[in-house]
Amino acid sequence: MKKGWACFALFVASNSYADIEISGVVGVEQRYFLQDALYENQERSYSSAFLMPELYSEWNGGTDTLVVKPFYRIDQHDNERTHGDIREFQWAHYADSWETRVGIGKVFWGQTESLHLVDIINQTDTVEQVDGEAKLGQPMVNFNYFSDFGMFSIYAMPYFRERTFQGENGRLRPPIAIGEALYESDDEERNMDVAIRWQSSIDDWEVGFSVFSGTTREPELVTVLSADGEPEILPFYAQIDQVGVDLLKVSGAWLFKLESIYRSGQTENFAALVTGFEYTKQGVFGSRYGLGFLAEYQFDEREDNFFAVGQNDLMAGLRVMLNDIAETEMLFGFVQDLEEKGTYSAFVEASSRLTSNWSWKLNGYFFSSDDIEDPYYFLRRDDHVQFSLEYYF
């Protein structure tokens, strides 16, 4: 890593036309769990701090850019949540109808609110957020071609990132320790993964079609006995093929959304989808406030998989927008399992700016399950709220 920074510094020093901008965010976070822990060595209160600077440089009239975005968090109790990552370290070159990106990058695919089925390029940084939104940086070579028929993208990914898991002292984890990863590929994390995607705007529709072949980002969890006779969970990363479709239809104040995938290569070949709508009403009761009403249905054919949380579920949500200078916004959501009345989850997400540099976020996550085979069963005492104060520079 030191060698990489030295090469970059030499490059910048030798290019008198390079513009360099430095920005970023630093923050503190407090998590508080509402119930006593299920397992030993867990706490009810967790404090942490994080830093994510960003360096941006462009040259050749903006046709070449470089983004460098490292990340580091230190956690009071969970050694696994104390971690660092290179979220981005990517050079990009732009031409009239194409662009090339090389390095460590982040790519998002998808349209729905409650689950992102088609979003498969980057690995989930589970220790960061329970909702799966935080992602690890992915080494890749990416080529995008722009035409009248849409954007065509190709990705080659020479190195795989394992999913992060909470440590022994962390909450939001299974009851036994997570061990070393297992791979189906003999090349393990150095297997070459590939993906292609087409996306286009057609009248009021946003359409995406993707194909992925390589190491699954979503491992299967295998329980084994360790050398000392203690049970442990090993993440198994199979070789998969996945086809995905995502749609967004804009019709006035209505948004209609769909994501659907078919995946083969793991224990079960399966199809899954999320579909629903969002309706936004501005100027509620003559005020400046806006309300968004959301509903999504989740379906997953898998019967026995720790990460299959949306097998036959319904999500209902309410988005509140104050439309003020602080950009205050709140989102309330409730997800009900349609087959198990006692299995459900809820979430609250709120954020606002205090000044041009300071902002706050308040999130809450709540879980309930009486079914020992349901993923939420292991989280049934992990209801928590978290508050973060962030400074942008």
Coordinates of C-alpha atoms in Angstrom, one line a residue:
M1 CA 0.0 0.0 0.0
K2 CA 2.9 2.4 0.8
K3 CA 4.3 1.7 -2.6
G4 CA 1.0 2.5 -4.2
W5 CA 0.7 5.9 -2.5
A6 CA 4.3 6.7 -3.4
C7 CA 3.6 6.0 -7.1
F8 CA 0.5 8.1 -7.0
A9 CA 2.4 11.0 -5.3
L10 CA 5.1 10.8 -8.0
F11 CA 2.4 10.8 -10.7
V12 CA 0.7 13.9 -9.3
A13 CA 4.0 15.7 -8.8
S14 CA 5.0 15.1 -12.4
N15 CA 1.6 16.3 -13.9
S16 CA 1.3 20.0 -13.6
Y17 CA -2.1 20.0 -15.1
A18 CA -3.7 17.7 -12.4
D19 CA -6.4 19.3 -10.2
I20 CA -6.6 17.8 -6.8
E21 CA -9.5 18.1 -4.3
I22 CA -9.5 16.6 -0.8
S23 CA -12.8 16.1 1.1
G24 CA -14.3 13.5 3.3
V25 CA -16.3 12.7 6.4
V26 CA -15.4 11.9 10.0
G27 CA -17.9 10.9 12.6
V28 CA -18.8 9.3 15.9
E29 CA -21.5 6.7 16.4
Q30 CA -23.4 5.3 19.4
R31 CA -25.4 2.1 19.3
Y32 CA -27.7 1.1 22.1
F33 CA -29.4 -2.3 22.3
L34 CA -32.8 -2.4 23.9
Q35 CA -32.5 -5.9 25.4
D36 CA -29.9 -7.9 27.3
A37 CA -27.8 -10.0 24.9
L38 CA -28.5 -13.6 24.0
Y39 CA -24.9 -14.6 24.1
E40 CA -21.9 -14.2 26.4
N41 CA -19.3 -11.3 26.0
Q42 CA -21.9 -9.1 24.3
E43 CA -22.7 -5.6 25.5
R44 CA -25.7 -3.3 25.3
S45 CA -23.8 -0.1 24.4
Y46 CA -21.2 0.3 21.6
S47 CA -19.4 3.4 20.8
S48 CA -17.3 3.9 17.6
A49 CA -15.7 6.5 15.4
F50 CA -14.9 6.5 11.7
L51 CA -13.0 8.4 9.1
M52 CA -13.5 8.3 5.3
P53 CA -11.3 10.9 3.4
E54 CA -11.6 11.3 -0.3
L55 CA -9.0 12.5 -2.8
Y56 CA -10.2 13.4 -6.3
S57 CA -7.9 14.4 -9.1
E58 CA -8.5 15.1 -12.8
W59 CA -6.3 16.0 -15.8
N60 CA -6.4 16.1 -19.6
G61 CA -9.3 18.5 -19.4
G62 CA -11.3 16.1 -17.2
T63 CA -11.0 13.1 -19.5
D64 CA -8.9 11.3 -16.8
T65 CA -9.8 11.2 -13.1
L66 CA -8.7 9.4 -10.0
V67 CA -10.8 8.8 -6.9
V68 CA -9.2 7.5 -3.7
K69 CA -11.5 6.8 -0.8
P70 CA -10.1 4.9 2.2
F71 CA -12.2 4.0 5.2
Y72 CA -11.5 3.1 8.8
R73 CA -13.7 2.5 11.9
I74 CA -12.6 1.8 15.5
D75 CA -15.2 0.1 17.7
Q76 CA -15.3 0.1 21.5
H77 CA -16.0 -3.7 21.9
D78 CA -16.2 -5.6 18.6
N79 CA -12.7 -6.3 17.2
E80 CA -14.1 -7.3 13.9
R81 CA -16.0 -4.0 13.5
T82 CA -12.7 -2.3 14.1
H83 CA -11.6 -2.5 10.5
G84 CA -10.4 -0.6 7.5
D85 CA -11.1 -0.8 3.7
I86 CA -10.3 0.9 0.5
R87 CA -13.8 1.8 -0.7
E88 CA -12.4 3.3 -3.9
F89 CA -9.0 3.7 -5.6
Q90 CA -10.0 4.0 -9.3
W91 CA -8.7 5.7 -12.4
A92 CA -11.3 6.5 -15.1
H93 CA -10.9 7.7 -18.6
Y94 CA -13.8 9.3 -20.5
A95 CA -14.3 9.5 -24.3
D96 CA -17.2 10.5 -26.4
S97 CA -19.1 7.2 -26.3
W98 CA -17.2 5.1 -23.8
E99 CA -15.4 5.1 -20.5
T100 CA -12.9 2.8 -18.8
R101 CA -12.4 2.3 -15.1
V102 CA -9.5 0.4 -13.5
G103 CA -8.8 -0.2 -9.8
I104 CA -11.0 -0.6 -6.7
G105 CA -14.5 0.7 -7.2
K106 CA -18.1 0.6 -6.1
V107 CA -21.1 -0.2 -8.4
F108 CA -24.8 -0.1 -7.5
W109 CA -27.5 -1.8 -9.5
G110 CA -31.2 -1.8 -8.4
Q111 CA -34.4 0.1 -8.0
T112 CA -36.3 -1.3 -5.0
E113 CA -36.2 0.0 -1.4
S114 CA -36.4 -3.1 0.9
L115 CA -34.0 -5.5 -0.9
H116 CA -31.4 -5.2 -3.7
L117 CA -31.4 -8.5 -5.4
V118 CA -29.5 -7.6 -8.5
D119 CA -26.8 -5.6 -6.8
I120 CA -24.0 -8.2 -6.9
I121 CA -20.7 -6.5 -7.9
N122 CA -19.6 -5.4 -4.4
Q123 CA -19.4 -7.5 -1.2
T124 CA -21.6 -6.5 1.8
D125 CA -19.7 -5.0 4.7
T126 CA -22.0 -6.6 7.3
V127 CA -20.3 -5.2 10.4
E128 CA -21.1 -1.7 9.2
Q129 CA -24.8 -1.8 8.8
V130 CA -27.4 -4.4 9.4
D131 CA -29.5 -3.3 6.4
G132 CA -26.7 -4.5 4.0
E133 CA -26.3 -1.1 2.3
A134 CA -22.6 -0.7 3.2
K135 CA -20.2 -2.3 0.6
L136 CA -16.5 -3.2 0.4
G137 CA -14.4 -1.9 -2.4
Q138 CA -14.1 -4.3 -5.3
P139 CA -11.0 -4.7 -7.5
M140 CA -12.2 -4.5 -11.1
V141 CA -11.7 -3.5 -14.7
N142 CA -14.9 -1.9 -16.1
F143 CA -15.7 -0.8 -19.6
N144 CA -18.9 1.2 -20.4
Y145 CA -20.2 1.9 -23.9
F146 CA -22.9 4.5 -24.5
S147 CA -25.2 4.2 -27.5
D148 CA -28.7 5.1 -28.7
F149 CA -29.8 1.7 -27.4
G150 CA -28.5 2.2 -23.9
M151 CA -25.4 1.7 -21.8
F152 CA -23.5 -1.6 -22.1
S153 CA -21.1 -2.5 -19.3
I154 CA -18.5 -5.2 -18.9
Y155 CA -16.8 -6.1 -15.6
A156 CA -13.7 -8.3 -14.9
M157 CA -13.0 -8.8 -11.2
P158 CA -9.7 -10.6 -10.5
Y159 CA -10.0 -10.7 -6.7
F160 CA -12.9 -11.6 -4.4
R161 CA -13.7 -9.9 -1.1
E162 CA -15.1 -12.1 1.8
R163 CA -18.1 -10.9 3.6
T164 CA -17.4 -9.3 7.0
F165 CA -19.0 -10.8 10.2
Q166 CA -19.3 -9.5 13.7
G167 CA -16.8 -10.8 16.3
E168 CA -17.4 -12.6 19.5
N169 CA -18.1 -9.4 21.4
G170 CA -20.4 -8.0 18.7
R171 CA -24.1 -8.1 18.5
L172 CA -26.2 -9.0 15.4
R173 CA -24.4 -12.3 14.9
P174 CA -25.2 -16.1 15.0
P175 CA -24.7 -17.9 18.3
I176 CA -21.4 -19.5 17.4
A177 CA -18.1 -18.3 16.0
I178 CA -17.6 -17.6 12.3
G179 CA -14.5 -19.6 11.0
E180 CA -12.3 -19.5 7.9
A181 CA -14.0 -19.3 4.5
L182 CA -14.4 -22.2 2.2
Y183 CA -14.4 -21.9 -1.6
E184 CA -15.7 -24.1 -4.4
S185 CA -13.1 -22.6 -6.8
D186 CA -9.5 -23.9 -6.5
D187 CA -8.4 -20.4 -7.1
E188 CA -10.3 -19.3 -3.9
E189 CA -10.4 -15.5 -3.7
R190 CA -8.4 -15.1 -6.9
N191 CA -11.1 -16.6 -9.2
M192 CA -11.9 -14.3 -12.1
D193 CA -15.5 -13.1 -11.8
V194 CA -17.2 -11.5 -14.8
A195 CA -20.4 -9.6 -15.3
I196 CA -22.2 -7.7 -18.1
R197 CA -25.1 -5.3 -17.9
W198 CA -27.3 -3.3 -20.2
Q199 CA -29.4 -0.4 -19.0
S200 CA -31.6 2.1 -20.9
S201 CA -34.3 4.7 -20.5
I202 CA -37.3 3.8 -22.7
D203 CA -40.1 6.4 -22.5
D204 CA -41.1 6.4 -18.8
W205 CA -39.2 3.2 -18.0
E206 CA -35.7 2.6 -16.6
V207 CA -34.7 -1.0 -17.6
G208 CA -31.7 -3.0 -16.6
F209 CA -30.5 -6.6 -17.5
S210 CA -27.5 -8.2 -16.0
V211 CA -25.5 -11.4 -16.0
F212 CA -22.9 -12.5 -13.4
S213 CA -20.7 -15.5 -13.3
G214 CA -18.2 -16.2 -10.5
T215 CA -18.0 -16.4 -6.8
T216 CA -21.2 -15.7 -4.9
R217 CA -21.3 -12.6 -2.7
E218 CA -23.8 -14.4 -0.4
P219 CA -22.2 -17.4 1.2
E220 CA -23.9 -20.5 2.6
L221 CA -23.2 -21.0 6.3
V222 CA -22.0 -24.5 7.1
T223 CA -21.8 -25.7 10.7
V224 CA -18.8 -28.0 11.6
L225 CA -16.7 -29.0 14.6
S226 CA -13.4 -27.3 15.0
A227 CA -10.1 -29.1 15.8
D228 CA -10.9 -28.6 19.6
G229 CA -14.4 -30.1 19.2
E230 CA -16.2 -26.8 19.4
P231 CA -18.9 -26.0 16.8
E232 CA -18.2 -23.2 14.3
I233 CA -19.8 -21.7 11.2
L234 CA -17.8 -21.7 8.0
P235 CA -18.9 -19.4 5.1
F236 CA -18.9 -21.4 1.9
Y237 CA -18.5 -19.4 -1.4
A238 CA -19.9 -21.4 -4.4
Q239 CA -19.4 -20.6 -8.1
I240 CA -22.7 -19.2 -9.4
D241 CA -24.4 -17.9 -12.5
Q242 CA -27.0 -15.2 -11.9
V243 CA -29.3 -13.4 -14.3
G244 CA -31.1 -10.2 -13.1
V245 CA -33.7 -7.8 -14.3
D246 CA -34.6 -4.4 -12.7
L247 CA -37.4 -2.0 -13.8
L248 CA -38.5 1.4 -12.8
K249 CA -41.7 3.0 -14.2
V250 CA -42.3 6.7 -13.6
S251 CA -45.9 7.8 -13.8
G252 CA -46.5 11.3 -12.3
A253 CA -46.2 10.9 -8.5
W254 CA -46.0 7.1 -8.8
L255 CA -42.9 4.9 -9.0
F256 CA -43.4 1.3 -9.9
K257 CA -40.3 -0.9 -9.1
L258 CA -39.2 -4.5 -9.7
E259 CA -36.0 -6.5 -9.2
S260 CA -35.8 -10.2 -10.1
I261 CA -33.0 -12.8 -10.3
Y262 CA -32.4 -16.4 -11.1
R263 CA -29.3 -18.0 -9.6
S264 CA -27.8 -21.4 -10.1
G265 CA -24.7 -23.1 -8.6
Q266 CA -25.5 -23.1 -4.9
T267 CA -27.3 -25.8 -2.9
E268 CA -30.6 -24.6 -4.4
N269 CA -31.2 -23.1 -7.8
F270 CA -33.8 -20.4 -7.2
A271 CA -35.7 -17.4 -8.4
A272 CA -36.4 -14.3 -6.3
L273 CA -38.1 -11.0 -6.8
V274 CA -39.1 -7.8 -5.1
T275 CA -41.8 -5.6 -6.6
G276 CA -43.9 -2.7 -5.4
F277 CA -44.6 1.0 -5.6
E278 CA -43.9 4.4 -4.1
Y279 CA -46.4 7.3 -4.2
T280 CA -45.2 10.8 -3.2
K281 CA -47.6 13.6 -2.1
Q282 CA -46.0 17.1 -1.8
G283 CA -47.6 20.0 0.0
V284 CA -49.5 17.9 2.5
F285 CA -52.3 19.8 4.2
G286 CA -51.1 23.0 2.5
S287 CA -47.7 22.7 4.1
R288 CA -44.2 22.4 2.5
Y289 CA -44.0 18.8 3.8
G290 CA -44.0 15.7 1.6
L291 CA -45.1 12.2 2.2
G292 CA -44.1 9.0 0.4
F293 CA -46.1 5.8 0.7
L294 CA -44.2 2.6 -0.1
A295 CA -45.2 -1.0 -0.4
E296 CA -43.2 -4.0 -1.7
Y297 CA -43.7 -7.7 -1.9
Q298 CA -40.6 -10.0 -1.4
F299 CA -40.4 -13.6 -2.7
D300 CA -37.6 -16.1 -2.6
E301 CA -37.8 -19.8 -3.5
R302 CA -35.1 -20.9 -1.0
E303 CA -36.4 -22.9 2.0
D304 CA -33.2 -23.2 4.1
N305 CA -30.8 -20.3 3.8
F306 CA -29.6 -17.9 6.4
F307 CA -29.7 -14.9 4.1
A308 CA -33.1 -15.6 2.5
V309 CA -35.0 -13.1 4.6
G310 CA -37.7 -12.2 2.0
Q311 CA -39.2 -15.6 1.2
N312 CA -42.9 -14.4 1.3
D313 CA -42.9 -11.0 3.0
L314 CA -44.7 -7.7 2.6
M315 CA -43.0 -4.3 3.3
A316 CA -45.0 -1.2 4.0
G317 CA -43.3 2.2 4.6
L318 CA -43.8 5.9 5.0
R319 CA -41.2 8.5 3.9
V320 CA -41.5 12.0 5.5
M321 CA -39.7 14.9 3.8
L322 CA -39.7 18.3 5.6
N323 CA -38.4 20.0 2.4
D324 CA -36.4 22.4 4.6
I325 CA -32.9 23.8 4.2
A326 CA -31.5 21.1 6.4
E327 CA -32.8 18.4 4.1
T328 CA -34.5 16.6 7.0
E329 CA -36.0 13.2 6.0
M330 CA -37.4 10.2 7.8
L331 CA -38.3 6.7 6.6
F332 CA -40.4 4.2 8.6
G333 CA -40.8 0.6 7.5
F334 CA -42.4 -2.6 8.6
V335 CA -41.8 -6.0 7.0
Q336 CA -44.2 -8.9 7.8
D337 CA -43.6 -12.6 7.0
L338 CA -46.9 -13.7 5.4
E339 CA -46.5 -17.3 6.6
E340 CA -45.2 -16.8 10.1
K341 CA -47.3 -14.2 12.1
G342 CA -44.6 -13.9 14.8
T343 CA -41.8 -13.1 12.3
Y344 CA -41.4 -9.5 11.4
S345 CA -39.0 -6.6 11.4
A346 CA -39.2 -2.8 11.5
F347 CA -36.8 0.1 10.8
V348 CA -36.6 3.8 11.2
E349 CA -34.1 6.0 9.3
A350 CA -33.8 9.7 9.9
S351 CA -31.2 12.3 8.9
S352 CA -30.7 16.1 8.8
R353 CA -28.0 18.7 8.4
L354 CA -27.1 20.9 11.3
T355 CA -24.8 23.3 9.3
S356 CA -23.1 23.1 5.9
N357 CA -20.5 20.8 7.5
W358 CA -22.3 19.0 10.3
S359 CA -25.1 16.4 10.0
W360 CA -26.8 13.7 12.1
K361 CA -28.4 10.3 11.5
L362 CA -30.7 8.3 13.7
N363 CA -31.5 4.7 12.8
G364 CA -33.5 2.0 14.6
Y365 CA -33.8 -1.7 13.7
F366 CA -36.2 -4.1 15.4
F367 CA -36.6 -7.9 15.0
S368 CA -39.1 -10.6 16.0
S369 CA -39.2 -14.3 15.3
D370 CA -40.4 -17.5 17.0
D371 CA -39.1 -19.8 14.3
I372 CA -35.7 -21.2 15.1
E373 CA -35.0 -21.7 11.4
D374 CA -35.6 -18.0 10.5
P375 CA -32.6 -15.6 10.4
Y376 CA -34.4 -13.1 12.6
Y377 CA -34.6 -15.7 15.4
F378 CA -30.9 -15.1 16.2
L379 CA -31.5 -11.3 16.2
R380 CA -34.7 -11.4 18.4
R381 CA -32.9 -9.6 21.2
D382 CA -30.9 -7.3 19.0
D383 CA -33.4 -4.4 18.7
H384 CA -31.3 -1.3 18.7
V385 CA -31.0 2.4 17.9
Q386 CA -27.9 4.1 16.6
F387 CA -27.1 7.8 16.5
S388 CA -24.2 9.3 14.5
L389 CA -22.8 12.8 14.3
E390 CA -20.8 13.5 11.2
Y391 CA -18.5 16.3 10.0
Y392 CA -17.9 16.8 6.2
F393 CA -14.8 18.6 5.1

